[in-house]
mmCIF file of C-alpha atoms in Angstrom:
data_model
loop_
_atom_site.group_PDB
_atom_site.id
_atom_site.type_symbol
_atom_site.label_atom_id
_atom_site.label_comp_id
_atom_site.label_asym_id
_atom_site.label_seq_id
_atom_site.Cartn_x
_atom_site.Cartn_y
_atom_site.Cartn_z
ATOM 1 C CA MET A 1 0.276 0.085 0.394
ATOM 2 C CA GLU A 2 1.539 3.741 -1.175
ATOM 3 C CA LYS A 3 0.004 6.667 0.724
ATOM 4 C CA LEU A 4 1.566 10.145 -0.496
ATOM 5 C CA MET A 5 3.212 11.836 2.965
ATOM 6 C CA LYS A 6 3.860 15.475 3.086
ATOM 7 C CA GLY A 7 6.430 17.355 4.675
ATOM 8 C CA ASP A 8 6.288 20.529 6.434
ATOM 9 C CA PRO A 9 6.124 22.737 3.864
ATOM 10 C CA MET A 10 7.410 25.847 5.942
ATOM 11 C CA PRO A 11 10.847 24.757 6.189
ATOM 12 C CA PHE A 12 10.805 24.172 2.241
ATOM 13 C CA TYR A 13 9.913 27.344 1.663
ATOM 14 C CA SER A 14 12.099 29.022 3.552
ATOM 15 C CA GLN A 15 14.975 27.063 1.900
ATOM 16 C CA MET A 16 13.776 27.434 -1.141
ATOM 17 C CA ARG A 17 13.810 31.395 -0.914
ATOM 18 C CA LYS A 18 17.162 31.554 0.361
ATOM 19 C CA ARG A 19 19.269 28.836 -0.883
ATOM 20 C CA CYS A 20 17.807 28.364 -4.850
ATOM 21 C CA ILE A 21 15.852 31.920 -5.325
ATOM 22 C CA ASN A 22 18.085 34.440 -7.307
ATOM 23 C CA SER A 23 20.798 32.829 -6.033
ATOM 24 C CA LYS A 24 24.344 33.282 -7.722
ATOM 25 C CA GLU A 25 25.645 30.007 -6.503
ATOM 26 C CA PHE A 26 24.738 26.551 -8.525
ATOM 27 C CA SER A 27 22.768 28.681 -11.455
ATOM 28 C CA ASP A 28 23.001 28.211 -14.642
ATOM 29 C CA ILE A 29 20.961 30.215 -15.886
ATOM 30 C CA GLN A 30 21.043 35.099 -16.336
ATOM 31 C CA PHE A 31 18.300 37.506 -16.373
ATOM 32 C CA LEU A 32 18.706 41.059 -17.084
ATOM 33 C CA ILE A 33 15.696 42.255 -15.990
ATOM 34 C CA GLY A 34 14.032 45.965 -16.916
ATOM 35 C CA PRO A 35 15.177 49.185 -18.057
ATOM 36 C CA ARG A 36 18.051 49.422 -15.102
ATOM 37 C CA ARG A 37 18.789 45.354 -16.402
ATOM 38 C CA GLU A 38 19.189 43.507 -12.790
ATOM 39 C CA PRO A 39 20.525 40.208 -12.782
ATOM 40 C CA VAL A 40 18.687 37.886 -11.528
ATOM 41 C CA PHE A 41 20.404 33.860 -11.529
ATOM 42 C CA ALA A 42 17.543 31.045 -12.192
ATOM 43 C CA HIS A 43 17.489 27.293 -12.692
ATOM 44 C CA ARG A 44 16.331 26.407 -16.141
ATOM 45 C CA ALA A 45 15.195 23.047 -15.007
ATOM 46 C CA VAL A 46 12.791 24.445 -12.741
ATOM 47 C CA LEU A 47 11.865 26.852 -15.705
ATOM 48 C CA ALA A 48 11.312 24.489 -18.029
ATOM 49 C CA ALA A 49 9.637 22.481 -15.482
ATOM 50 C CA ARG A 50 6.980 24.803 -14.238
ATOM 51 C CA SER A 51 6.144 26.412 -17.314
ATOM 52 C CA GLU A 52 5.431 25.429 -21.202
ATOM 53 C CA VAL A 53 6.748 28.623 -22.496
ATOM 54 C CA PHE A 54 9.802 29.125 -21.170
ATOM 55 C CA ARG A 55 10.614 25.087 -21.386
ATOM 56 C CA THR A 56 9.522 26.122 -25.836
ATOM 57 C CA VAL A 57 12.674 28.552 -25.763
ATOM 58 C CA LEU A 58 14.958 26.491 -23.805
ATOM 59 C CA ARG A 59 14.683 23.803 -26.319
ATOM 60 C CA GLN A 60 15.235 25.284 -29.299
ATOM 61 C CA LYS A 61 18.473 25.311 -31.217
ATOM 62 C CA GLY A 62 20.701 27.640 -29.855
ATOM 63 C CA ALA A 63 19.046 28.578 -26.172
ATOM 64 C CA SER A 64 21.129 26.674 -24.323
ATOM 65 C CA VAL A 65 22.493 30.468 -22.581
ATOM 66 C CA ASP A 66 24.965 30.260 -19.813
ATOM 67 C CA LYS A 67 25.339 32.761 -16.603
ATOM 68 C CA ASN A 68 27.522 34.703 -18.908
ATOM 69 C CA GLN A 69 24.197 34.855 -22.195
ATOM 70 C CA PRO A 70 22.001 36.269 -20.066
ATOM 71 C CA LEU A 71 18.524 36.695 -20.877
ATOM 72 C CA ILE A 72 17.251 40.167 -21.042
ATOM 73 C CA LEU A 73 13.304 41.089 -20.331
ATOM 74 C CA GLU A 74 13.326 44.734 -20.064
ATOM 75 C CA ASP A 75 9.674 45.106 -20.045
ATOM 76 C CA GLU A 76 9.065 42.945 -17.215
ATOM 77 C CA LYS A 77 9.616 44.472 -13.243
ATOM 78 C CA THR A 78 12.008 42.666 -10.736
ATOM 79 C CA GLU A 79 9.807 42.393 -8.123
ATOM 80 C CA VAL A 80 6.955 40.943 -10.256
ATOM 81 C CA PHE A 81 9.188 38.391 -11.595
ATOM 82 C CA LEU A 82 10.592 37.482 -9.099
ATOM 83 C CA THR A 83 7.399 36.822 -6.963
ATOM 84 C CA MET A 84 7.410 34.736 -10.362
ATOM 85 C CA LEU A 85 10.127 32.554 -9.412
ATOM 86 C CA ASP A 86 8.877 32.412 -5.601
ATOM 87 C CA PHE A 87 5.737 31.082 -7.266
ATOM 88 C CA MET A 88 7.383 28.794 -9.782
ATOM 89 C CA TYR A 89 9.598 27.534 -7.128
ATOM 90 C CA THR A 90 7.517 27.056 -3.594
ATOM 91 C CA ASN A 91 4.008 26.958 -5.818
ATOM 92 C CA CYS A 92 3.409 30.061 -3.322
ATOM 93 C CA CYS A 93 4.076 33.655 -2.815
ATOM 94 C CA THR A 94 3.361 36.856 -1.991
ATOM 95 C CA LEU A 95 0.762 39.508 -3.475
ATOM 96 C CA THR A 96 -0.611 42.747 -2.407
ATOM 97 C CA TYR A 97 -3.012 45.229 -4.155
ATOM 98 C CA GLU A 98 -0.468 47.105 -6.408
ATOM 99 C CA LEU A 99 1.442 44.247 -7.259
ATOM 100 C CA ALA A 100 -1.220 41.500 -8.242
ATOM 101 C CA PRO A 101 -2.575 42.872 -11.413
ATOM 102 C CA HIS A 102 1.407 42.523 -12.778
ATOM 103 C CA VAL A 103 1.486 39.274 -11.432
ATOM 104 C CA LEU A 104 -1.178 38.192 -13.409
ATOM 105 C CA ALA A 105 -0.017 40.246 -16.134
ATOM 106 C CA ALA A 106 2.722 37.547 -16.151
ATOM 107 C CA ALA A 107 1.510 34.480 -15.172
ATOM 108 C CA ASN A 108 -1.082 35.007 -17.932
ATOM 109 C CA GLU A 109 1.986 35.302 -20.173
ATOM 110 C CA TYR A 110 4.128 32.894 -19.636
ATOM 111 C CA GLY A 111 1.108 30.197 -19.255
ATOM 112 C CA LEU A 112 1.074 29.583 -15.110
ATOM 113 C CA ASP A 113 -1.786 28.514 -14.929
ATOM 114 C CA GLY A 114 -1.939 28.079 -10.904
ATOM 115 C CA LEU A 115 -0.275 31.312 -10.150
ATOM 116 C CA ARG A 116 -2.631 32.652 -12.458
ATOM 117 C CA ARG A 117 -5.864 31.064 -10.587
ATOM 118 C CA ILE A 118 -4.393 32.316 -6.806
ATOM 119 C CA THR A 119 -3.518 35.963 -8.419
ATOM 120 C CA SER A 120 -7.612 36.151 -9.274
ATOM 121 C CA LYS A 121 -9.104 34.517 -6.223
ATOM 122 C CA PHE A 122 -6.464 37.166 -4.455
ATOM 123 C CA MET A 123 -7.968 39.826 -6.592
ATOM 124 C CA ALA A 124 -11.241 38.845 -6.227
ATOM 125 C CA ASP A 125 -11.525 38.618 -2.189
ATOM 126 C CA ASN A 126 -10.192 42.619 -2.048
ATOM 127 C CA ILE A 127 -12.805 43.806 -4.443
ATOM 128 C CA THR A 128 -14.045 47.428 -2.820
ATOM 129 C CA THR A 129 -14.949 50.402 -4.830
ATOM 130 C CA GLU A 130 -11.788 51.966 -4.866
ATOM 131 C CA THR A 131 -9.794 48.651 -6.719
ATOM 132 C CA ALA A 132 -12.513 46.961 -8.684
ATOM 133 C CA CYS A 133 -11.663 49.481 -10.787
ATOM 134 C CA ALA A 134 -8.321 48.473 -11.503
ATOM 135 C CA ILE A 135 -9.283 44.681 -10.692
ATOM 136 C CA ILE A 136 -11.725 44.743 -13.534
ATOM 137 C CA ASP A 137 -9.607 46.710 -15.997
ATOM 138 C CA SER A 138 -6.536 44.167 -15.554
ATOM 139 C CA ALA A 139 -9.120 41.230 -15.577
ATOM 140 C CA VAL A 140 -10.375 42.376 -18.246
ATOM 141 C CA LEU A 141 -6.707 42.440 -20.544
ATOM 142 C CA ASN A 142 -5.952 39.336 -19.806
ATOM 143 C CA GLN A 143 -9.028 37.841 -20.404
ATOM 144 C CA GLN A 144 -9.569 36.619 -16.799
ATOM 145 C CA LYS A 145 -13.627 35.227 -17.481
ATOM 146 C CA GLU A 146 -14.435 34.689 -14.108
ATOM 147 C CA LEU A 147 -12.702 37.242 -12.501
ATOM 148 C CA VAL A 148 -14.594 39.928 -15.458
ATOM 149 C CA LYS A 149 -17.950 38.377 -14.316
ATOM 150 C CA ARG A 150 -17.182 38.449 -10.085
ATOM 151 C CA VAL A 151 -16.246 42.617 -9.936
ATOM 152 C CA LEU A 152 -18.348 43.443 -12.939
ATOM 153 C CA THR A 153 -21.491 42.365 -10.692
ATOM 154 C CA PHE A 154 -19.631 44.214 -8.072
ATOM 155 C CA ILE A 155 -19.443 47.262 -10.078
ATOM 156 C CA GLU A 156 -22.565 46.990 -11.721
ATOM 157 C CA GLU A 157 -24.281 47.021 -7.725
ATOM 158 C CA HIS A 158 -21.824 49.943 -7.062
ATOM 159 C CA THR A 159 -21.457 52.184 -9.887
ATOM 160 C CA GLU A 160 -21.317 55.638 -8.933
ATOM 161 C CA ASP A 161 -18.621 55.458 -6.106
ATOM 162 C CA CYS A 162 -16.971 53.089 -8.395
ATOM 163 C CA PHE A 163 -16.916 55.332 -11.553
ATOM 164 C CA ALA A 164 -16.143 58.225 -8.853
ATOM 165 C CA SER A 165 -12.580 56.261 -7.854
ATOM 166 C CA GLN A 166 -9.102 57.253 -8.557
ATOM 167 C CA SER A 167 -8.344 54.253 -10.547
ATOM 168 C CA PHE A 168 -11.712 54.641 -12.564
ATOM 169 C CA LEU A 169 -9.699 57.093 -14.793
ATOM 170 C CA GLU A 170 -6.468 54.640 -14.590
ATOM 171 C CA ILE A 171 -8.008 52.062 -16.415
ATOM 172 C CA SER A 172 -7.436 51.522 -20.108
ATOM 173 C CA ASP A 173 -10.038 52.300 -23.465
ATOM 174 C CA ALA A 174 -10.747 48.456 -23.708
ATOM 175 C CA THR A 175 -12.156 48.504 -20.325
ATOM 176 C CA VAL A 176 -14.392 51.384 -20.235
ATOM 177 C CA SER A 177 -16.436 50.179 -23.411
ATOM 178 C CA PHE A 178 -17.206 46.549 -21.903
ATOM 179 C CA LEU A 179 -17.521 48.688 -18.213
ATOM 180 C CA LEU A 180 -20.443 51.054 -20.612
ATOM 181 C CA ARG A 181 -21.820 47.486 -22.437
ATOM 182 C CA SER A 182 -23.755 46.500 -19.086
ATOM 183 C CA ASP A 183 -28.059 47.697 -18.672
ATOM 184 C CA LEU A 184 -26.892 46.495 -14.957
ATOM 185 C CA LEU A 185 -24.863 49.720 -14.134
ATOM 186 C CA ARG A 186 -27.048 51.868 -11.049
ATOM 187 C CA ILE A 187 -26.018 55.215 -12.675
ATOM 188 C CA ASP A 188 -27.667 57.713 -15.590
ATOM 189 C CA GLU A 189 -26.795 58.230 -18.452
ATOM 190 C CA LEU A 190 -25.754 61.968 -17.975
ATOM 191 C CA GLU A 191 -23.745 60.824 -14.977
ATOM 192 C CA ILE A 192 -22.184 57.994 -17.618
ATOM 193 C CA LEU A 193 -20.842 60.720 -19.793
ATOM 194 C CA ASN A 194 -19.825 63.327 -16.676
ATOM 195 C CA TYR A 195 -17.480 60.140 -15.584
ATOM 196 C CA ILE A 196 -16.169 59.740 -19.390
ATOM 197 C CA LYS A 197 -15.403 63.338 -19.813
ATOM 198 C CA LYS A 198 -12.966 63.125 -16.730
ATOM 199 C CA TRP A 199 -11.437 60.043 -17.591
ATOM 200 C CA THR A 200 -11.090 61.706 -20.774
ATOM 201 C CA GLU A 201 -9.792 64.581 -19.826
ATOM 202 C CA THR A 202 -7.033 62.570 -16.581
ATOM 203 C CA VAL A 203 -5.874 60.313 -19.862
ATOM 204 C CA SER A 204 -5.480 63.197 -22.493
ATOM 205 C CA TYR A 205 -3.597 65.197 -20.029
ATOM 206 C CA SER A 206 -1.228 62.534 -19.297
ATOM 207 C CA GLU A 207 -0.418 61.192 -22.582
ATOM 208 C CA ASN A 208 -0.694 64.685 -24.186
ATOM 209 C CA ARG A 209 -3.340 63.471 -26.774
ATOM 210 C CA PRO A 210 -6.146 65.398 -28.289
ATOM 211 C CA MET A 211 -9.488 64.689 -26.264
ATOM 212 C CA GLU A 212 -11.157 63.646 -29.403
ATOM 213 C CA GLU A 213 -8.590 61.013 -30.280
ATOM 214 C CA VAL A 214 -9.370 59.600 -26.225
ATOM 215 C CA ALA A 215 -12.968 60.049 -26.363
ATOM 216 C CA ALA A 216 -13.163 58.280 -29.658
ATOM 217 C CA PRO A 217 -13.286 54.351 -28.602
ATOM 218 C CA VAL A 218 -15.390 54.646 -25.870
ATOM 219 C CA ILE A 219 -17.868 57.678 -26.358
ATOM 220 C CA GLY A 220 -19.881 55.907 -28.899
ATOM 221 C CA SER A 221 -20.620 53.367 -25.806
ATOM 222 C CA VAL A 222 -22.516 56.251 -24.367
ATOM 223 C CA ARG A 223 -26.431 55.928 -24.954
ATOM 224 C CA LEU A 224 -26.839 60.275 -25.610
ATOM 225 C CA ALA A 225 -30.702 59.254 -26.568
ATOM 226 C CA LEU A 226 -31.820 58.550 -23.101
ATOM 227 C CA ILE A 227 -30.460 61.878 -21.811
ATOM 228 C CA GLY A 228 -33.673 64.550 -22.618
ATOM 229 C CA SER A 229 -34.090 67.547 -24.830
ATOM 230 C CA ASP A 230 -32.378 70.002 -21.957
ATOM 231 C CA GLU A 231 -29.802 68.254 -21.338
ATOM 232 C CA LEU A 232 -28.347 67.308 -24.848
ATOM 233 C CA SER A 233 -29.387 71.301 -25.222
ATOM 234 C CA GLN A 234 -26.577 72.367 -21.645
ATOM 235 C CA ILE A 235 -24.049 68.614 -23.609
ATOM 236 C CA GLU A 236 -24.278 70.223 -26.512
ATOM 237 C CA GLY A 237 -22.778 74.302 -25.366
ATOM 238 C CA ASP A 238 -20.043 72.567 -23.329
ATOM 239 C CA ASN A 239 -19.180 70.306 -26.159
ATOM 240 C CA ASP A 240 -18.108 73.567 -28.360
ATOM 241 C CA VAL A 241 -16.206 74.921 -25.735
ATOM 242 C CA VAL A 242 -14.899 71.544 -24.897
ATOM 243 C CA PRO A 243 -14.595 68.767 -27.496
ATOM 244 C CA PHE A 244 -15.018 65.855 -26.882
ATOM 245 C CA ILE A 245 -18.683 64.118 -28.779
ATOM 246 C CA PRO A 246 -18.254 64.022 -31.754
ATOM 247 C CA VAL A 247 -20.978 66.433 -34.196
ATOM 248 C CA GLU A 248 -22.390 63.572 -36.185
ATOM 249 C CA MET A 249 -23.148 61.715 -32.153
ATOM 250 C CA LEU A 250 -24.952 64.420 -30.979
ATOM 251 C CA ALA A 251 -27.182 64.842 -34.648
ATOM 252 C CA ASN A 252 -28.112 61.465 -34.369
ATOM 253 C CA SER A 253 -28.877 61.915 -30.611
ATOM 254 C CA TRP A 254 -31.885 64.624 -31.584
ATOM 255 C CA LYS A 255 -32.727 63.272 -34.703
ATOM 256 C CA LEU A 256 -33.392 60.218 -32.522
ATOM 257 C CA HIS A 257 -35.428 62.705 -29.727
ATOM 258 C CA ALA A 258 -37.348 64.277 -33.488
ATOM 259 C CA LEU A 259 -38.323 60.641 -34.280
ATOM 260 C CA LYS A 260 -39.102 59.705 -31.437
ATOM 261 C CA HIS A 261 -40.821 55.667 -31.561
ATOM 262 C CA GLN A 262 -39.831 55.344 -35.404
ATOM 263 C CA LYS A 263 -35.959 55.016 -34.981
ATOM 264 C CA TYR A 264 -35.812 54.023 -31.716
ATOM 265 C CA LYS A 265 -36.964 50.784 -31.720
ATOM 266 C CA GLU A 266 -34.973 50.193 -34.925
ATOM 267 C CA ASN A 267 -31.771 51.023 -31.940
ATOM 268 C CA SER A 268 -30.123 48.476 -29.875
ATOM 269 C CA GLU A 269 -27.958 51.154 -28.199
ATOM 270 C CA LEU A 270 -31.178 52.782 -26.436
ATOM 271 C CA ARG A 271 -31.970 49.706 -24.086
ATOM 272 C CA LEU A 272 -32.142 51.921 -20.327
ATOM 273 C CA ARG A 273 -29.844 51.108 -17.245
ATOM 274 C CA ARG A 274 -30.851 49.927 -14.351
ATOM 275 C CA GLY A 275 -29.760 53.210 -12.793
ATOM 276 C CA THR A 276 -31.318 55.374 -16.084
ATOM 277 C CA ILE A 277 -33.950 57.948 -14.306
ATOM 278 C CA PRO A 278 -37.203 58.477 -16.101
ATOM 279 C CA ARG A 279 -37.351 61.386 -18.481
ATOM 280 C CA ASP A 280 -40.639 61.735 -20.579
ATOM 281 C CA HIS A 281 -39.511 60.485 -24.205
ATOM 282 C CA HIS A 282 -38.779 57.174 -22.685
ATOM 283 C CA GLN A 283 -41.743 56.695 -22.872
ATOM 284 C CA PHE A 284 -41.186 55.522 -26.891
ATOM 285 C CA ILE A 285 -38.662 53.640 -26.314
ATOM 286 C CA ALA A 286 -39.452 51.215 -22.958
ATOM 287 C CA LYS A 287 -40.842 48.472 -25.221
ATOM 288 C CA SER A 288 -37.874 48.000 -27.260
ATOM 289 C CA ALA A 289 -35.711 48.178 -23.701
ATOM 290 C CA ASN A 290 -35.176 44.696 -21.507
ATOM 291 C CA LEU A 291 -35.958 47.520 -18.464
ATOM 292 C CA THR A 292 -38.859 49.793 -17.945
ATOM 293 C CA GLY A 293 -38.153 53.647 -17.870
ATOM 294 C CA LYS A 294 -39.421 53.462 -14.863
ATOM 295 C CA GLY A 295 -36.298 54.479 -12.900
ATOM 296 C CA ALA A 296 -35.399 50.664 -13.753
ATOM 297 C CA ASP A 297 -35.101 49.035 -10.279
ATOM 298 C CA GLU A 298 -38.984 49.099 -9.127
ATOM 299 C CA ASP A 299 -40.199 48.343 -12.224
ATOM 300 C CA HIS A 300 -38.849 45.037 -13.686
ATOM 301 C CA SER A 301 -39.988 42.039 -11.398
ATOM 302 C CA GLU A 302 -37.469 39.688 -10.041
ATOM 303 C CA GLU A 303 -38.039 36.713 -12.904
ATOM 304 C CA SER A 304 -37.431 39.607 -15.452
ATOM 305 C CA SER A 305 -34.072 41.094 -13.547
ATOM 306 C CA THR A 306 -32.665 37.089 -13.060
ATOM 307 C CA GLU A 307 -33.177 36.589 -16.948
ATOM 308 C CA ASN A 308 -31.557 40.525 -17.897
ATOM 309 C CA GLN A 309 -28.318 38.872 -15.774
ATOM 310 C CA THR A 310 -28.355 35.651 -16.953
ATOM 311 C CA LEU A 311 -28.081 37.666 -20.218
ATOM 312 C CA SER A 312 -25.079 39.648 -19.231
ATOM 313 C CA ASP A 313 -22.894 37.088 -17.351
ATOM 314 C CA GLU A 314 -23.538 35.446 -21.263
ATOM 315 C CA LYS A 315 -22.352 38.785 -23.434
ATOM 316 C CA LYS A 316 -19.218 39.025 -19.948
ATOM 317 C CA VAL A 317 -17.831 35.333 -21.197
ATOM 318 C CA ASP A 318 -18.185 35.654 -24.940
ATOM 319 C CA PHE A 319 -16.159 39.085 -25.078
ATOM 320 C CA VAL A 320 -13.434 37.767 -22.248
ATOM 321 C CA LEU A 321 -12.589 34.896 -24.917
ATOM 322 C CA ASP A 322 -12.124 36.672 -27.862
ATOM 323 C CA HIS A 323 -9.479 36.135 -29.153
ATOM 324 C CA GLU A 324 -8.357 34.189 -26.754
ATOM 325 C CA ASN A 325 -6.369 31.367 -28.544
ATOM 326 C CA ASP A 326 -4.383 34.630 -30.488
ATOM 327 C CA GLU A 327 -3.574 34.831 -26.958
ATOM 328 C CA GLN A 328 -1.899 32.595 -26.577
ATOM 329 C CA LYS A 329 0.161 31.697 -29.784
ATOM 330 C CA GLU A 330 1.646 34.970 -28.443
ATOM 331 C CA LYS A 331 3.053 34.277 -25.529
ATOM 332 C CA THR A 332 5.846 31.429 -27.016
ATOM 333 C CA LYS A 333 6.755 34.584 -29.856
ATOM 334 C CA LYS A 334 7.041 37.391 -27.262
ATOM 335 C CA LEU A 335 9.202 35.611 -25.049
ATOM 336 C CA LYS A 336 11.299 34.717 -28.393
ATOM 337 C CA LYS A 337 11.907 38.232 -29.348
ATOM 338 C CA LYS A 338 13.046 38.404 -26.109
ATOM 339 C CA LYS A 339 15.618 35.430 -26.502
ATOM 340 C CA LYS A 340 16.635 37.432 -29.605
ATOM 341 C CA LYS A 341 17.356 40.316 -28.064
ATOM 342 C CA SER A 342 19.394 38.425 -25.565
ATOM 343 C CA LYS A 343 21.600 37.660 -27.960
ATOM 344 C CA ASP A 344 22.238 40.118 -29.142
ATOM 345 C CA TYR A 345 23.351 41.915 -26.474
ATOM 346 C CA SER A 346 25.651 39.084 -25.899
ATOM 347 C CA LYS A 347 27.763 39.242 -29.302
ATOM 348 C CA ASP A 348 27.377 43.193 -28.244
ATOM 349 C CA SER A 349 29.332 42.169 -25.333
ATOM 350 C CA SER A 350 32.049 39.904 -26.724
#
């Protein structure tokens, strides 16, 4: 009879960290990490055993690097890379809120599913109104569908506070567009537009880009025609001073107001959100919306709410799965390019 007996993990963990991780003694591969090219030492056998991406690269002809031929990873951060090595050697790692999104990206890049799972769990367990937008940004960009579903549900319940957070101003345009696809946001469209304008101003300033250029990928997801005509007039006047909404988009909203139900029913982007404040013209679009125009929350039944949530979840999954196979294929290609850089560096050094 055989039985797997487990030893005390803590002595093993401490010994591996002290004697193996980033220890030059007995190492057979060196990395230069980040723009400052900080040296990090490792063991090819461990890398190949734990990561299929590293295994593929190290198997390639000419991949037998030694301590005198470092592998340059200038796009990585030293703390992130060491955390990844920590997991590869010990199956454990220490995470912080600030570090976790970068570790998740590294786990995704190097095919470390175990690290990806525990990092996703750490992030899911630390969702707050201050962290939610940063977490969903990382989850969307790294194609983590379960984490996306969980944090989006949180944002849908606490939309105003999440959009008012500092982390909302720092998320990618892909994530902003994704958030604005949801019908279940508890926020009115006028407030959404105000937050999008603030996000646009922040990105425009930090990246030194025109506001219209920054807003272009996301502004189309704002449902302008849900806003009343008086409010739309004010928005149009403000846009003349600080332009970030395309003139055509404003014109189309006015056209929909004028034609009412004849055109409303043809436009799928006129669904009322859960937090939409009722306005008189909503009577023309209520039939085509998946929520009625009566303030949203109190007007749809529990059964309808469950059905809408299910449909919303399906859309989330479909979105996250888009191009997932292409992302996997890119992992090895990216590391191969880094490997080629290290060879060029070695030639220059010699």
